CSV table of N, CA and C in Angstrom, one decimal:
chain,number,residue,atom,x,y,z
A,934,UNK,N,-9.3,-18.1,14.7
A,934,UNK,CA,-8.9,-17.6,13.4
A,934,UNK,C,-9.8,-16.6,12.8
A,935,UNK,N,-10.9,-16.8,13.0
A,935,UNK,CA,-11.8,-16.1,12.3
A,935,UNK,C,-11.9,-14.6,13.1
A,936,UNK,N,-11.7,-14.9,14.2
A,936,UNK,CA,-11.6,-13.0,15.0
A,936,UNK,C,-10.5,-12.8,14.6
A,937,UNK,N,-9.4,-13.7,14.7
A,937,UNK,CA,-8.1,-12.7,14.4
A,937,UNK,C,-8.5,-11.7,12.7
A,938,UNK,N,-9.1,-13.1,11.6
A,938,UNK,CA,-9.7,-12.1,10.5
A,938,UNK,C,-10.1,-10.9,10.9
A,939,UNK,N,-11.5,-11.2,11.4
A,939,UNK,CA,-12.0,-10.0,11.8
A,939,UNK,C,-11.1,-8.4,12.3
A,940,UNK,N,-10.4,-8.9,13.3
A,940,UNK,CA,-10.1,-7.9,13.9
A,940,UNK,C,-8.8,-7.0,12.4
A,941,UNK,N,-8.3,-7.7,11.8
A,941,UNK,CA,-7.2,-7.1,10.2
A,941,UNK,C,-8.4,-6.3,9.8
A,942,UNK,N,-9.6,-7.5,9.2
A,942,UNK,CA,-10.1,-6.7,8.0
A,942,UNK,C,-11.3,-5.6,8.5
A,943,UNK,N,-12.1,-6.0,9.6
A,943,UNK,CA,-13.2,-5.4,9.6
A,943,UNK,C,-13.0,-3.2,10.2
A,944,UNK,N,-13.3,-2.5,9.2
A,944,UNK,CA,-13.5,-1.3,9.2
A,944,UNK,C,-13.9,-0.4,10.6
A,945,UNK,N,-13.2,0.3,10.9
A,945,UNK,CA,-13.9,1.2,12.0
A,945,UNK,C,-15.1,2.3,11.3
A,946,UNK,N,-16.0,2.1,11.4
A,946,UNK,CA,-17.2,2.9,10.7
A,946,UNK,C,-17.2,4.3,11.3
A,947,UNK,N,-17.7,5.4,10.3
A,947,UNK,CA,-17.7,6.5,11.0
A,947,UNK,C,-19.3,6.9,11.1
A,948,UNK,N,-19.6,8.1,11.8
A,948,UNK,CA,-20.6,8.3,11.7
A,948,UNK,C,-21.9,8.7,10.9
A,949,UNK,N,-21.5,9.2,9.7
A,949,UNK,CA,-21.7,10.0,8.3
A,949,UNK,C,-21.3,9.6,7.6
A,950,UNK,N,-21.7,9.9,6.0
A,950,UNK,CA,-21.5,10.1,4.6
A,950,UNK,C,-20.1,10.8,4.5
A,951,UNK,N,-20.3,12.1,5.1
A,951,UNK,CA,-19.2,12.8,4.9
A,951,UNK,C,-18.0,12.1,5.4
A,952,UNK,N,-18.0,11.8,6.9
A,952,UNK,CA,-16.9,10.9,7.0
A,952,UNK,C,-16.8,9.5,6.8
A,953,UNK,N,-17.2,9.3,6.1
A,953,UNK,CA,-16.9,8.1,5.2
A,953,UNK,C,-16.2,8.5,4.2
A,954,UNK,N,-16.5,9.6,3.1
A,954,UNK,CA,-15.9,10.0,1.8
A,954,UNK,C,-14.2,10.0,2.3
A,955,UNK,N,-14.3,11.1,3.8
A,955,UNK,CA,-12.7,11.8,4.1
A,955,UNK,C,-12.0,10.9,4.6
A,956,UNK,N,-12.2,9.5,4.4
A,956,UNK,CA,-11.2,8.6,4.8
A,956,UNK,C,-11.4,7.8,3.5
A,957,UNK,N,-12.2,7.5,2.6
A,957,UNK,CA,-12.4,6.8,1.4
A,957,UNK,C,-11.3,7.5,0.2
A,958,UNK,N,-11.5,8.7,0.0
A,958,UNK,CA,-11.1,9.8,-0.9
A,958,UNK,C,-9.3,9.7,-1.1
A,959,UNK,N,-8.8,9.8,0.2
A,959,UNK,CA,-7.1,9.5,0.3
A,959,UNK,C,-6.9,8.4,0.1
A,960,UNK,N,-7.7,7.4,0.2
A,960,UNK,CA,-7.0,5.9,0.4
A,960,UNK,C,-7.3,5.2,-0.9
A,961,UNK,N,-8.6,5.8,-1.9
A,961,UNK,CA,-8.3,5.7,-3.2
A,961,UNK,C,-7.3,6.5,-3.9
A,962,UNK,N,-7.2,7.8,-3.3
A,962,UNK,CA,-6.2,8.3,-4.1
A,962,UNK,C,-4.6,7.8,-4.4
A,963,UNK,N,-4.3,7.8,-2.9
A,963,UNK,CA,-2.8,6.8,-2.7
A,963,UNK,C,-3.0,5.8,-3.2
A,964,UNK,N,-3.7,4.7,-3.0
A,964,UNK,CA,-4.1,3.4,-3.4
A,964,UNK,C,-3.4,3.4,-5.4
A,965,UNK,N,-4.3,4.6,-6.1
A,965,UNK,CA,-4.1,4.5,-7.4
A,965,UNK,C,-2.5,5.0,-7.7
A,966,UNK,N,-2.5,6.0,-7.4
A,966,UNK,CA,-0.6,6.1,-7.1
A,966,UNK,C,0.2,5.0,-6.8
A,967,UNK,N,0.1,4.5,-6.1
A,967,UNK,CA,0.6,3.6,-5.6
A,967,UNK,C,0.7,2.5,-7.0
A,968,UNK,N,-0.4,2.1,-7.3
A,968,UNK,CA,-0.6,0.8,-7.8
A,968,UNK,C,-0.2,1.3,-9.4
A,969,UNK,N,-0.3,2.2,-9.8
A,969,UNK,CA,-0.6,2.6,-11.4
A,969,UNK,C,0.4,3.1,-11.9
A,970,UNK,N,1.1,4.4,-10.9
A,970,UNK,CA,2.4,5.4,-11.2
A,970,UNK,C,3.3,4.9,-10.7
A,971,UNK,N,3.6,4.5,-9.4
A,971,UNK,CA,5.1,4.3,-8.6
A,971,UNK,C,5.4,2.6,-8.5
A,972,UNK,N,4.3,1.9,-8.4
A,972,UNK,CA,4.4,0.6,-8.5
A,972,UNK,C,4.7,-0.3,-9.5
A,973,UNK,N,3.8,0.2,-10.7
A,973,UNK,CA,4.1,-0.6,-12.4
A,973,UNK,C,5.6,-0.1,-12.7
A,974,UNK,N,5.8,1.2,-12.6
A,974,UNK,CA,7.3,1.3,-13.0
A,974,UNK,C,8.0,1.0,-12.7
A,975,UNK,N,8.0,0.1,-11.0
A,975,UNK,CA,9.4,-1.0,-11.2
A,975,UNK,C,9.1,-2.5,-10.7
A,976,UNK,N,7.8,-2.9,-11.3
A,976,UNK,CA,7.3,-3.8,-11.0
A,976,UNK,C,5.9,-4.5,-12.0
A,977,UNK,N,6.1,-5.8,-12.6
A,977,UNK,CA,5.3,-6.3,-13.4
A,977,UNK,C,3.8,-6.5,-12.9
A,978,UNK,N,3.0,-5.6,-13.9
A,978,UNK,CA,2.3,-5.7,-13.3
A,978,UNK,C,1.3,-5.9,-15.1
A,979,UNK,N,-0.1,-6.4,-14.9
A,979,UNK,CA,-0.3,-6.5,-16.3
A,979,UNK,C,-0.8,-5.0,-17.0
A,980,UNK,N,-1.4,-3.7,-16.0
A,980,UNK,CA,-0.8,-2.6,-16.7
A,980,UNK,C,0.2,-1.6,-16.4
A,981,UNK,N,1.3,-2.5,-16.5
A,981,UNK,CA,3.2,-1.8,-16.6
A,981,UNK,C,2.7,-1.6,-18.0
A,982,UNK,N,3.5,-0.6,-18.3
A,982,UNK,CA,4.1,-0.3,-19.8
A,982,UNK,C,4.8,-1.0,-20.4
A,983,UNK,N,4.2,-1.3,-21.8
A,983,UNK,CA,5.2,-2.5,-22.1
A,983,UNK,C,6.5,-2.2,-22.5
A,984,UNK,N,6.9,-0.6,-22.6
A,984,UNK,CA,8.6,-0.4,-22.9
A,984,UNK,C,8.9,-0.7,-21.8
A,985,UNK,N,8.9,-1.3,-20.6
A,985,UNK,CA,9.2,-1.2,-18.9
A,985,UNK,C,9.9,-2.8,-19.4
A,986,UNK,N,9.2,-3.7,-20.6
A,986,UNK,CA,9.6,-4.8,-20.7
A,986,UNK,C,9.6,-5.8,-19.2
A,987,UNK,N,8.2,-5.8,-18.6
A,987,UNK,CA,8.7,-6.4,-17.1
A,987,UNK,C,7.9,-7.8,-17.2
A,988,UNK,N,8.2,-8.7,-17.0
A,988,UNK,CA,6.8,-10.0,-16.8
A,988,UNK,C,6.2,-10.1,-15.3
A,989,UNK,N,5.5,-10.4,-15.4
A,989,UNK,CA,4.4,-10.5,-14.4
A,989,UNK,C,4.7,-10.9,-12.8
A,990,UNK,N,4.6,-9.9,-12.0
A,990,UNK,CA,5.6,-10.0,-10.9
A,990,UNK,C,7.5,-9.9,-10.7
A,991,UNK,N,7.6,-9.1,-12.0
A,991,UNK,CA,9.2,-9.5,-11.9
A,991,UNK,C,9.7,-7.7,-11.9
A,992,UNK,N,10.5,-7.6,-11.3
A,992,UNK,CA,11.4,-6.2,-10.6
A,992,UNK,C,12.1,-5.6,-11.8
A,993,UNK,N,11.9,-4.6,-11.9
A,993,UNK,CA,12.7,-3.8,-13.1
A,993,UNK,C,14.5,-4.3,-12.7
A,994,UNK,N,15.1,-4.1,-13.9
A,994,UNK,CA,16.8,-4.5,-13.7
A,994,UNK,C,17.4,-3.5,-12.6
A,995,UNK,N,16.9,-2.5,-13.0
A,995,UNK,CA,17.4,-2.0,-12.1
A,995,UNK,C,17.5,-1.4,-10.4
A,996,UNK,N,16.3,-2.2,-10.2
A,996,UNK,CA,16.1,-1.7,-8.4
A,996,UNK,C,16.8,-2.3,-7.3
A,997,UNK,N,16.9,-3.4,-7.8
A,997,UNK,CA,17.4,-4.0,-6.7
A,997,UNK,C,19.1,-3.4,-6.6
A,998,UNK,N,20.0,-2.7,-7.2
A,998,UNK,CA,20.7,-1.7,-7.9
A,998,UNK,C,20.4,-0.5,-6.5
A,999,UNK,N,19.2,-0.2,-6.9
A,999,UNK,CA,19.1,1.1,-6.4
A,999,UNK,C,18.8,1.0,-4.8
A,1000,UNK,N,17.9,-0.5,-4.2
A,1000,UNK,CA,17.9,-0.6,-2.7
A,1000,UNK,C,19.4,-0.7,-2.4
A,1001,UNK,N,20.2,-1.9,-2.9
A,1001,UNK,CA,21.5,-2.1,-2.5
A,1001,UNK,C,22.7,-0.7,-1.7
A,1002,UNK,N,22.3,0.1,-2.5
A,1002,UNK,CA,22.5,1.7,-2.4
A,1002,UNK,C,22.6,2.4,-0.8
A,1003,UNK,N,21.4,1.5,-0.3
A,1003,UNK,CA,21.0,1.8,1.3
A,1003,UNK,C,21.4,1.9,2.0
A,1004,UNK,N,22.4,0.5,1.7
A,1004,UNK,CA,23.5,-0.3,2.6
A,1004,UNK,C,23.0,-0.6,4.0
A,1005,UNK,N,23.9,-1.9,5.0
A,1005,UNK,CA,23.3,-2.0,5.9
A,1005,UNK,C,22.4,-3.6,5.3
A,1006,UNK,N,21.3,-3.5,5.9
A,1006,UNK,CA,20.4,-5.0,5.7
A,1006,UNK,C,20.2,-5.2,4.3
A,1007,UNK,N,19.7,-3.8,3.7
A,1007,UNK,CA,19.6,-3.5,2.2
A,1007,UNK,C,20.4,-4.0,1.2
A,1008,UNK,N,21.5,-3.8,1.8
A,1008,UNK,CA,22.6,-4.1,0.7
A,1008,UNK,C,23.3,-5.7,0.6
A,1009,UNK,N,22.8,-6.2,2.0
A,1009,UNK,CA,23.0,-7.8,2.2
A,1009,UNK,C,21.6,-8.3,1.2
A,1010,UNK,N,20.3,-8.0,1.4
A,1010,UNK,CA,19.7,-8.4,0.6
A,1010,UNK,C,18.5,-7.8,-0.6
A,1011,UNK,N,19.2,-7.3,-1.9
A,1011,UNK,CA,18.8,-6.5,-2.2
A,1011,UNK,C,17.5,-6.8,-3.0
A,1012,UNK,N,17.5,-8.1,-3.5
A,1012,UNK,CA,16.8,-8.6,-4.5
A,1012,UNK,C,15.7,-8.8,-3.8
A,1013,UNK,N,15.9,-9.2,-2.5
A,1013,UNK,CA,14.3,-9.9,-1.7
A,1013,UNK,C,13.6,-8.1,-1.5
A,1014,UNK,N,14.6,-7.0,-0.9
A,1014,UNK,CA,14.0,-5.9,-0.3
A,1014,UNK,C,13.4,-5.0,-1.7
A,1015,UNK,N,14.2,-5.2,-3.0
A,1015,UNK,CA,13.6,-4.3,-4.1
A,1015,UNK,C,12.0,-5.1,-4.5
A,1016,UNK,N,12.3,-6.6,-4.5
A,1016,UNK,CA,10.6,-7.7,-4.5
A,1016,UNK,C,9.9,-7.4,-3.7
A,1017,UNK,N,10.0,-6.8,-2.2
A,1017,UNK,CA,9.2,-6.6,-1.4
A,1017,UNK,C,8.8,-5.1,-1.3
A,1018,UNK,N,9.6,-4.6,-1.7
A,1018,UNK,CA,9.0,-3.0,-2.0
A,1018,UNK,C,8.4,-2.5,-2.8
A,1019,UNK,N,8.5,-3.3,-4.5
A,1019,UNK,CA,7.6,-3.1,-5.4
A,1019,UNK,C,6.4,-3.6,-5.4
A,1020,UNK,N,6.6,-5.1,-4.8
A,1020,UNK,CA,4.9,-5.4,-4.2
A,1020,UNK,C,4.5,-4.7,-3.9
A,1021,UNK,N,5.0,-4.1,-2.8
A,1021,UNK,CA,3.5,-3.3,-1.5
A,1021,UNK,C,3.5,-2.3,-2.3
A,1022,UNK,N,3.9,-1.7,-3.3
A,1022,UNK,CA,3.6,-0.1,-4.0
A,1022,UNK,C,2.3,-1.2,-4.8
A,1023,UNK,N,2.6,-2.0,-5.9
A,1023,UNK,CA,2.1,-2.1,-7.0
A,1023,UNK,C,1.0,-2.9,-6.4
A,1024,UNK,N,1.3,-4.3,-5.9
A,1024,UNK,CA,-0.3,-4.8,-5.1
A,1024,UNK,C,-0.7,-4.6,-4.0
A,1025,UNK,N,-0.4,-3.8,-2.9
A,1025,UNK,CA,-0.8,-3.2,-1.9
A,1025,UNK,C,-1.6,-2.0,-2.0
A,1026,UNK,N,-0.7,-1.3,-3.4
A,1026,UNK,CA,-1.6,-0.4,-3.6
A,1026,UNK,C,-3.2,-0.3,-4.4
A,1027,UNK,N,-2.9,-1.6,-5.2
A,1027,UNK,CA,-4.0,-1.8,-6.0
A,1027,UNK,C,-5.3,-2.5,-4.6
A,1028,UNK,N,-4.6,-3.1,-3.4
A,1028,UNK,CA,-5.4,-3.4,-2.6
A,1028,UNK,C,-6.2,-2.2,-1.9
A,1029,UNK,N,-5.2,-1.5,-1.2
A,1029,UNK,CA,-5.0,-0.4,-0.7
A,1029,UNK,C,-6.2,0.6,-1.4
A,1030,UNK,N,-6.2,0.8,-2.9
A,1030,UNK,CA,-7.2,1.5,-3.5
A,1030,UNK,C,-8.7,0.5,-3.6
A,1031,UNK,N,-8.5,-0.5,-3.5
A,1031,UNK,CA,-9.9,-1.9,-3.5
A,1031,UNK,C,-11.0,-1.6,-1.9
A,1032,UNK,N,-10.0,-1.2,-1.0
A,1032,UNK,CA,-10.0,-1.6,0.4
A,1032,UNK,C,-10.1,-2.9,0.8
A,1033,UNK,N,-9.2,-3.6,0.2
A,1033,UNK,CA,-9.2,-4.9,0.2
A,1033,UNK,C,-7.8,-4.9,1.2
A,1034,UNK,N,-8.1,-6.3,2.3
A,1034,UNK,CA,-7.3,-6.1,3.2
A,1034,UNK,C,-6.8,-5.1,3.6
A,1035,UNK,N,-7.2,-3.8,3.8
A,1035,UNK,CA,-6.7,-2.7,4.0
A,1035,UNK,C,-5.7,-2.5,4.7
A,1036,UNK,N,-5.8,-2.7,6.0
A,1036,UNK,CA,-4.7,-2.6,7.2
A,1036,UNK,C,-3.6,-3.6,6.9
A,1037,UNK,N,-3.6,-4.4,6.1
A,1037,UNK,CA,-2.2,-5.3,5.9
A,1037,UNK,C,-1.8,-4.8,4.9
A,1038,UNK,N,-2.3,-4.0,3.7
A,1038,UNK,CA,-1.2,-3.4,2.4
A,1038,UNK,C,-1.2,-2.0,2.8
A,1039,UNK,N,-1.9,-1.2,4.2
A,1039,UNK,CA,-1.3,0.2,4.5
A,1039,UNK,C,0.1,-0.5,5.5
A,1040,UNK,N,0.3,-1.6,6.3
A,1040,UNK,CA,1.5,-1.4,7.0
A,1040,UNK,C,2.6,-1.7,6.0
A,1041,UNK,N,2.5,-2.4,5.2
A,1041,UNK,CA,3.3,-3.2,4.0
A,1041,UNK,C,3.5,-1.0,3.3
A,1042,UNK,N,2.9,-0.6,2.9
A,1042,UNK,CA,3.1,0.6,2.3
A,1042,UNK,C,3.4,1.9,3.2
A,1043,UNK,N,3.2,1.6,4.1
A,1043,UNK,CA,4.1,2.1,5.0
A,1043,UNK,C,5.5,2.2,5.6
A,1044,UNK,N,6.1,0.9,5.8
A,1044,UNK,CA,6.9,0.3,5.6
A,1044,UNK,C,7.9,0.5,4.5
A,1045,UNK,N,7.4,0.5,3.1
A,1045,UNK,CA,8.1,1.2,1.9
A,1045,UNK,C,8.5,2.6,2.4
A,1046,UNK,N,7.3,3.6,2.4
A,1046,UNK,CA,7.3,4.9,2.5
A,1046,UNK,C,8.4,5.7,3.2
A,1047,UNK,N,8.6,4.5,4.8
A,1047,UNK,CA,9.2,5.4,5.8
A,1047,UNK,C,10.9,5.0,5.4
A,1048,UNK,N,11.0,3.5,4.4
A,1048,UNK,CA,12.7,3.5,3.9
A,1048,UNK,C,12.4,4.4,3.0
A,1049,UNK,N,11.6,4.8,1.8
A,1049,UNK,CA,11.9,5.6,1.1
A,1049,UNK,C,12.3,6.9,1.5
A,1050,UNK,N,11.9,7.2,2.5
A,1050,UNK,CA,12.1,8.8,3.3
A,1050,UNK,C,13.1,8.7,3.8
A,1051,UNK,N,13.1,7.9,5.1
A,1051,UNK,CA,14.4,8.5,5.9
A,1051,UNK,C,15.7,7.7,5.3
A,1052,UNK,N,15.5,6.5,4.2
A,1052,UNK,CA,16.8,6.0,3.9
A,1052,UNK,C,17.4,6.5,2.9
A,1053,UNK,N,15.9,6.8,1.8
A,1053,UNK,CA,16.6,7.2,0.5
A,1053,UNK,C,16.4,8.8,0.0
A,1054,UNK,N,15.4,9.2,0.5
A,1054,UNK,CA,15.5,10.5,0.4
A,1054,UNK,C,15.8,11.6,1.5
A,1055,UNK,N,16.0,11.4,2.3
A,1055,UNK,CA,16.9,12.0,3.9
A,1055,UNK,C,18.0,13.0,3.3
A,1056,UNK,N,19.3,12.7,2.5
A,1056,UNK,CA,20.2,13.6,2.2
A,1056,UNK,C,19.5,15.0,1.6
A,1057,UNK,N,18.1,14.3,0.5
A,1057,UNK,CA,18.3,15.0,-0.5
A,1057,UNK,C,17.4,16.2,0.0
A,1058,UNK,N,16.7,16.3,1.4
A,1058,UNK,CA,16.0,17.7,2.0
A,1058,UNK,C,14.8,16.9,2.0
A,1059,UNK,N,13.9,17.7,2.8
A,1059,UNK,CA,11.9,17.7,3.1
A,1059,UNK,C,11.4,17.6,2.1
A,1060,UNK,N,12.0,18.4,1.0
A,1060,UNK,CA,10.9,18.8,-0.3
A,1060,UNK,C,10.6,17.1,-1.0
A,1061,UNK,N,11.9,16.6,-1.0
A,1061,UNK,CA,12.1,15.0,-1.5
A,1061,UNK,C,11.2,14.5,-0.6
A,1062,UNK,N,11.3,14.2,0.2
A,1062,UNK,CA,11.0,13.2,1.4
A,1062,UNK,C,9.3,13.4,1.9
A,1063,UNK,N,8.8,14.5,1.5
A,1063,UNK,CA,7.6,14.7,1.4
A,1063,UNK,C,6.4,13.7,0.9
A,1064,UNK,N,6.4,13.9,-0.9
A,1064,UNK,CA,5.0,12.7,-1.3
A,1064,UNK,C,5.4,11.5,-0.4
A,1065,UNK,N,6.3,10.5,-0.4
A,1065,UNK,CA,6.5,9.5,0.8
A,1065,UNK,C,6.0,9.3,1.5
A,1066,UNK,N,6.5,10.8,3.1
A,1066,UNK,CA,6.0,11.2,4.2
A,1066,UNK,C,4.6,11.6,4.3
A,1067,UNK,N,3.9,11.6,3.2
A,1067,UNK,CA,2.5,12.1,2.8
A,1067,UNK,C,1.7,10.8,2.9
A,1068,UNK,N,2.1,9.8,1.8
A,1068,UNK,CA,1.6,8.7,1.8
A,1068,UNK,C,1.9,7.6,2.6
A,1069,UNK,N,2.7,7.9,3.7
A,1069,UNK,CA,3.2,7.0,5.1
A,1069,UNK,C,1.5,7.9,6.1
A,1070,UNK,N,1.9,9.0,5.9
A,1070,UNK,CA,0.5,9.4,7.0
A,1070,UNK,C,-0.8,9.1,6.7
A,1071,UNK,N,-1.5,8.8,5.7
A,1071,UNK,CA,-2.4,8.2,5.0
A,1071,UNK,C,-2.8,6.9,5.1
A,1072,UNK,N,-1.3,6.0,5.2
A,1072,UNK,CA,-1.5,4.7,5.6
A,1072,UNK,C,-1.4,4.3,7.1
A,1073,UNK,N,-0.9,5.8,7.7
A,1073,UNK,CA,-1.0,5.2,9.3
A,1073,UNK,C,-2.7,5.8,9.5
A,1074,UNK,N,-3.2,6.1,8.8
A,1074,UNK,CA,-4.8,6.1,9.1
A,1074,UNK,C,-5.6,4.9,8.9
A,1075,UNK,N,-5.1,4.7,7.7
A,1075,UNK,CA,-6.3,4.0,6.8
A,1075,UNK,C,-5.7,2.2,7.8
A,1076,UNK,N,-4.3,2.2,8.2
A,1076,UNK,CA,-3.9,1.4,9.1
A,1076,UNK,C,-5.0,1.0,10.4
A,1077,UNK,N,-5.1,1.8,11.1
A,1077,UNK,CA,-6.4,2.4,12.3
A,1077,UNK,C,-7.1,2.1,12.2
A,1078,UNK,N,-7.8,2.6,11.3
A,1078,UNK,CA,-9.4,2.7,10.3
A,1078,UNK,C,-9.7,1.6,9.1
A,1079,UNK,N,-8.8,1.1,8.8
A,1079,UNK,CA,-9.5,0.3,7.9
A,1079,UNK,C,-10.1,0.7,6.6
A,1080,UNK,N,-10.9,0.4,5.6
A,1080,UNK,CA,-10.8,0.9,4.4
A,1080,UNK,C,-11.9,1.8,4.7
A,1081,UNK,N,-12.9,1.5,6.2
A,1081,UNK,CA,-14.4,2.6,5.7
A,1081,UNK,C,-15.3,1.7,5.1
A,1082,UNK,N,-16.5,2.4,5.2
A,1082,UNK,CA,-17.7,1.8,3.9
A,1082,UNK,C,-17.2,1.9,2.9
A,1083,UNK,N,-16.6,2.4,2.2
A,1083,UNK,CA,-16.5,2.6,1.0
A,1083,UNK,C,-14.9,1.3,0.3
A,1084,UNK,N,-14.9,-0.2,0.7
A,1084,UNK,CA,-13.9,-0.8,0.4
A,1084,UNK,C,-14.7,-2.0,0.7
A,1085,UNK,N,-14.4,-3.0,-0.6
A,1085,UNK,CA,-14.1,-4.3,0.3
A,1085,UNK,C,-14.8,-5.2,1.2
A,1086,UNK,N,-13.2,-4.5,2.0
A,1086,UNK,CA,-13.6,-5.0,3.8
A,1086,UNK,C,-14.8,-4.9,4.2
A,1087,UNK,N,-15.3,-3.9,4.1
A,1087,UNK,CA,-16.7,-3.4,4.8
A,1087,UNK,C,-17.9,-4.8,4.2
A,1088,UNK,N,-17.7,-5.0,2.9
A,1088,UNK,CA,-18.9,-5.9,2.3
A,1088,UNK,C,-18.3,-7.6,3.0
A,1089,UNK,N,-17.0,-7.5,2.9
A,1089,UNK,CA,-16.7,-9.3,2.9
A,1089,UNK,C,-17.1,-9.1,4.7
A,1090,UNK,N,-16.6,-8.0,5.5
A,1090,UNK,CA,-17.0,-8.7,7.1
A,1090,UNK,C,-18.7,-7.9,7.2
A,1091,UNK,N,-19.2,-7.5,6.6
A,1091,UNK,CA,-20.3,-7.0,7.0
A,1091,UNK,C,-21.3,-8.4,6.9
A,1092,UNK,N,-21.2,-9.3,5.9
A,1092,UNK,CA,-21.5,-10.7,5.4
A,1092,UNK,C,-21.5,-11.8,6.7
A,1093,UNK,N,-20.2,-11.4,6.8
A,1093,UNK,CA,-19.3,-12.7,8.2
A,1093,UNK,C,-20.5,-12.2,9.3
A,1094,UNK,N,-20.4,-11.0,9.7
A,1094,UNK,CA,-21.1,-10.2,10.8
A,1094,UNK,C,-22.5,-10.8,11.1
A,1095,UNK,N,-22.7,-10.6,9.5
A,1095,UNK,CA,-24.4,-10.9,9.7
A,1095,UNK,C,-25.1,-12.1,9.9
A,1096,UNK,N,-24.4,-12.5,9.2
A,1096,UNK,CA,-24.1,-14.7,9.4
A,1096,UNK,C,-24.3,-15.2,10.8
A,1097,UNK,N,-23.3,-14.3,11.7
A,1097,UNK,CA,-22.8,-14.5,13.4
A,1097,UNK,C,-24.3,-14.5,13.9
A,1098,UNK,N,-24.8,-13.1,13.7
A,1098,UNK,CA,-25.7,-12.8,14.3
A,1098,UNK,C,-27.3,-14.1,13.9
């Protein structure tokens, strides 16, 4: 159990400062997008807007509305797929920006990213499907790599590590 931890949370380290920041710098940046702009607004979170009127963990009225839309699995279950998509924006991404569990809230946000692209924004051209497609390739990094020194991960298995030894 404890390797399998290991092997989720513990960070691929790079060799430098610098490469530390260039994997640090995107994954807070998405991470805050994620959790602050795209995630509170359809999903309770304790900083949602309170005109959003949302309680704590609960899905704006109208998304599960807008997955249904997708059709296909989506539209059989729309309430579980709008619950599971606003999580991974709103606490995936607050993880995601922590580097906390990293590699499990970049596939969970990835996962969102690639129905938001090719399911929901596909008709409407590249230009749409782009921040998405932007923030899918970020999380197939930070997926790889892990959060870096700079998250988290790095302190809770650097602890585990050192213990072993």
């Amino acid at each position: 159990m404890k390797k399998l931890f290991l092997m989720l949370t513990q960070p691929v380290l790079q060799l430098n400062i610098g490469s530390q920041l260039l994997i640090a710098v995107p994954r807070i940046f998405c991470g805050y997008l994620m959790a602050f702009e795209f995630g509170a607004a359809k999903f309770g979170m304790p900083w949602s807007e309170p005109d959003k009127n949302l309680g704590l963990f609960e899905v704006a009225f109208w998304f599960p509305a807008d997955v249904a839309r997708l059709g296909g699995i989506f539209a059989t279950f729309p309430v579980f797929f709008a619950w599971m998509g606003a999580f991974s924006e709103a606490v995936g991404g607050l993880c995601l920006m922590l580097g906390l569990q990293t590699r499990i809230s970049s596939f969970l946000i990835l996962c969102t990213m690639l129905v938001a692209a090719f399911c929901q924004q596909l008709n409407e051209g590249l230009w749409n499907m782009l921040p998405s497609l932007c923030m899918g390739a970020i999380c197939i990094y930070t997926l790889v790599l892990g959060s870096g020194k700079f998250g988290l991960d790095y302190f809770i298995t650097k602890n585990i590590t050192t213990n072993e030894n």
